[in-house]
Coordinates of C-alpha atoms in Angstrom, one line a residue:
M287 CA 2.2 -11.6 -19.8
G288 CA -0.9 -10.4 -17.6
L289 CA -2.5 -7.4 -17.8
T290 CA -2.5 -6.7 -13.9
R291 CA 0.3 -7.8 -11.5
S292 CA -0.2 -7.7 -7.7
I293 CA 2.2 -8.2 -4.6
T294 CA 0.5 -9.2 -1.4
I295 CA 2.5 -8.7 1.8
Q296 CA 1.5 -9.7 5.4
L297 CA 3.5 -8.0 8.0
L298 CA 3.6 -7.1 11.7
T299 CA 4.5 -3.5 12.7
N300 CA 4.9 -1.4 16.0
H301 CA 2.5 1.1 14.7
S302 CA -0.5 1.5 16.9
R303 CA -3.0 2.5 14.0
L304 CA -2.7 2.0 10.2
S305 CA -2.8 5.8 10.0
S306 CA 0.6 6.1 11.6
F307 CA 2.2 3.1 9.4
M308 CA 1.0 5.0 6.2
K309 CA 2.4 8.2 7.3
E310 CA 5.9 6.5 7.9
F311 CA 5.3 4.8 4.7
S312 CA 4.2 7.8 2.6
E313 CA 7.7 9.4 4.1
K314 CA 10.0 6.5 3.5
V315 CA 8.5 4.3 0.8
W316 CA 6.5 5.4 -1.7
T317 CA 3.9 8.6 -1.4
M318 CA 0.1 9.1 -0.9
K319 CA 0.2 12.3 -3.0
S320 CA -0.9 11.8 -6.4
W321 CA 1.0 13.7 -9.2
S322 CA -2.2 16.0 -9.1
G323 CA -1.5 16.9 -5.3
T324 CA -5.0 15.3 -4.2
Y325 CA -4.9 11.9 -2.0
S326 CA -7.3 9.2 -3.3
S327 CA -9.0 6.6 -1.3
T328 CA -12.1 4.4 -0.8
P329 CA -14.7 6.2 1.4
I330 CA -15.9 4.7 4.8
D331 CA -17.9 1.8 4.7
D332 CA -16.9 1.3 0.7
N333 CA -17.8 -2.4 1.7
G334 CA -15.5 -3.8 -1.3
N335 CA -17.0 -1.3 -4.1
F336 CA -13.6 0.3 -4.5
D337 CA -15.3 3.5 -5.1
Y338 CA -12.2 5.8 -5.1
Q339 CA -12.7 9.2 -4.0
D340 CA -10.2 12.5 -3.9
F341 CA -9.1 14.4 -0.8
E342 CA -7.4 17.1 -0.2
T343 CA -5.5 16.5 2.6
I344 CA -4.0 13.4 4.0
E345 CA -5.7 13.7 7.3
E346 CA -8.9 12.8 5.8
V347 CA -7.6 9.7 4.2
F348 CA -6.0 9.1 8.0
H349 CA -9.4 9.4 9.5
I350 CA -10.8 6.6 7.2
L351 CA -8.0 4.3 7.6
D352 CA -8.4 4.5 11.2
D353 CA -12.4 4.1 11.1
S354 CA -11.8 1.0 8.5
E355 CA -9.4 -0.5 11.1
K356 CA -11.7 0.0 14.2
K357 CA -14.4 -1.8 12.0
K358 CA -12.0 -4.4 10.5
Q359 CA -13.0 -3.2 7.0
T360 CA -11.0 -3.7 4.1
T361 CA -9.9 -0.3 2.6
A362 CA -8.0 0.9 -0.3
L363 CA -6.0 4.1 -1.1
S364 CA -3.6 5.1 -4.1
V365 CA 0.1 5.3 -3.8
Y366 CA 2.1 6.9 -6.3
H367 CA 5.1 5.8 -7.6
P368 CA 7.6 8.8 -8.6
I369 CA 9.9 6.6 -10.6
T370 CA 7.3 4.9 -12.8
G371 CA 5.3 7.9 -12.9
E372 CA 2.4 5.4 -12.0
D373 CA -0.6 5.5 -9.4
F374 CA -1.5 2.1 -8.0
G375 CA -3.9 0.7 -5.6
L376 CA -3.1 -0.4 -2.2
H377 CA -5.7 -2.8 -0.6
F378 CA -5.6 -3.3 3.3
N379 CA -7.0 -6.3 5.5
F380 CA -6.4 -6.5 9.0
L381 CA -5.4 -9.7 10.2
D382 CA -5.3 -11.2 13.8
Y383 CA -1.9 -12.9 14.3
E384 CA -2.3 -15.1 17.5
Y385 CA 1.7 -15.6 17.9
S386 CA 2.4 -11.7 18.5
K387 CA 0.6 -8.6 20.1
Q388 CA 1.8 -6.1 17.3
N389 CA -0.6 -5.2 14.9
S390 CA -0.6 -7.5 11.4
Y391 CA -1.6 -6.1 8.1
E392 CA -2.4 -7.6 4.6
L393 CA -1.0 -5.2 2.2
N394 CA -2.3 -5.7 -1.5
F395 CA -0.1 -3.5 -4.1
V396 CA -2.3 -3.8 -7.5
F397 CA 0.1 -2.5 -10.5
A398 CA -1.2 -1.8 -14.0
A399 CA 0.7 -3.5 -17.0
E400 CA 4.5 -3.0 -16.8
K401 CA 6.2 0.3 -17.3
R402 CA 9.4 1.0 -18.8
L403 CA 12.0 2.3 -16.4
K404 CA 13.4 5.9 -17.1
N405 CA 16.9 5.9 -18.3
A406 CA 17.1 2.0 -18.1
P407 CA 16.7 -0.6 -20.9
R408 CA 14.3 -2.6 -19.2
H409 CA 10.5 -2.6 -18.1
T410 CA 9.3 -3.0 -14.0
D411 CA 8.8 -6.6 -13.0
F412 CA 8.4 -8.1 -9.7
S413 CA 12.0 -8.1 -8.3
Y414 CA 11.7 -4.1 -9.5
Y415 CA 9.2 -3.7 -6.6
L416 CA 10.3 -6.1 -4.0
N417 CA 13.7 -4.7 -4.1
E418 CA 12.1 -1.6 -3.0
L419 CA 9.7 -2.4 -0.8
I420 CA 11.1 -5.1 1.2
P421 CA 14.3 -3.2 2.5
K422 CA 12.4 -0.1 2.9
L423 CA 9.4 -2.0 5.1
E424 CA 12.1 -3.8 7.0
K425 CA 13.7 -0.2 8.0
M426 CA 10.3 1.0 9.5
G427 CA 10.8 -2.3 11.5
C428 CA 8.3 -4.3 9.7
I429 CA 8.4 -8.0 10.1
L430 CA 7.2 -9.5 6.5
Y431 CA 5.9 -13.2 7.0
S432 CA 4.6 -13.5 3.8
I433 CA 4.9 -12.5 0.3
E434 CA 2.9 -13.7 -2.5
C435 CA 3.2 -12.2 -6.2
S436 CA 0.2 -12.7 -9.0
E437 CA -0.3 -11.9 -12.3
F438 CA -3.4 -12.1 -14.2

């Protein structure tokens, strides 16, 4: 088994900004608030260094997301999964999808090694995360047009 796993999803959304998409994502899927109560994100103009910094308010992170979107710069933040108790990276790329006027984003979820599920006789795998992500993203009104799973 690999040491790191990732799921990359390309989607269309009616959200006008990445911050509004992430606000709903944080309410309906997985939270952006870590177990310590802070929010972790790469700073504006990070340029792919992934120098995560902690912020006290979610509004600070929303400002970074919106500024990165305006500049079409890759950005990343940490997302907390309450069942597995893990923080993992969520990287964003801003895509031009010529067949739709909706915003198109590439979300790259980067997970650490597998985790044992609480009250379950197995570890996490791609299906565990996909079974949580896909229906919740669709309920948010997203159209998923590409999903790729990688283990390395």
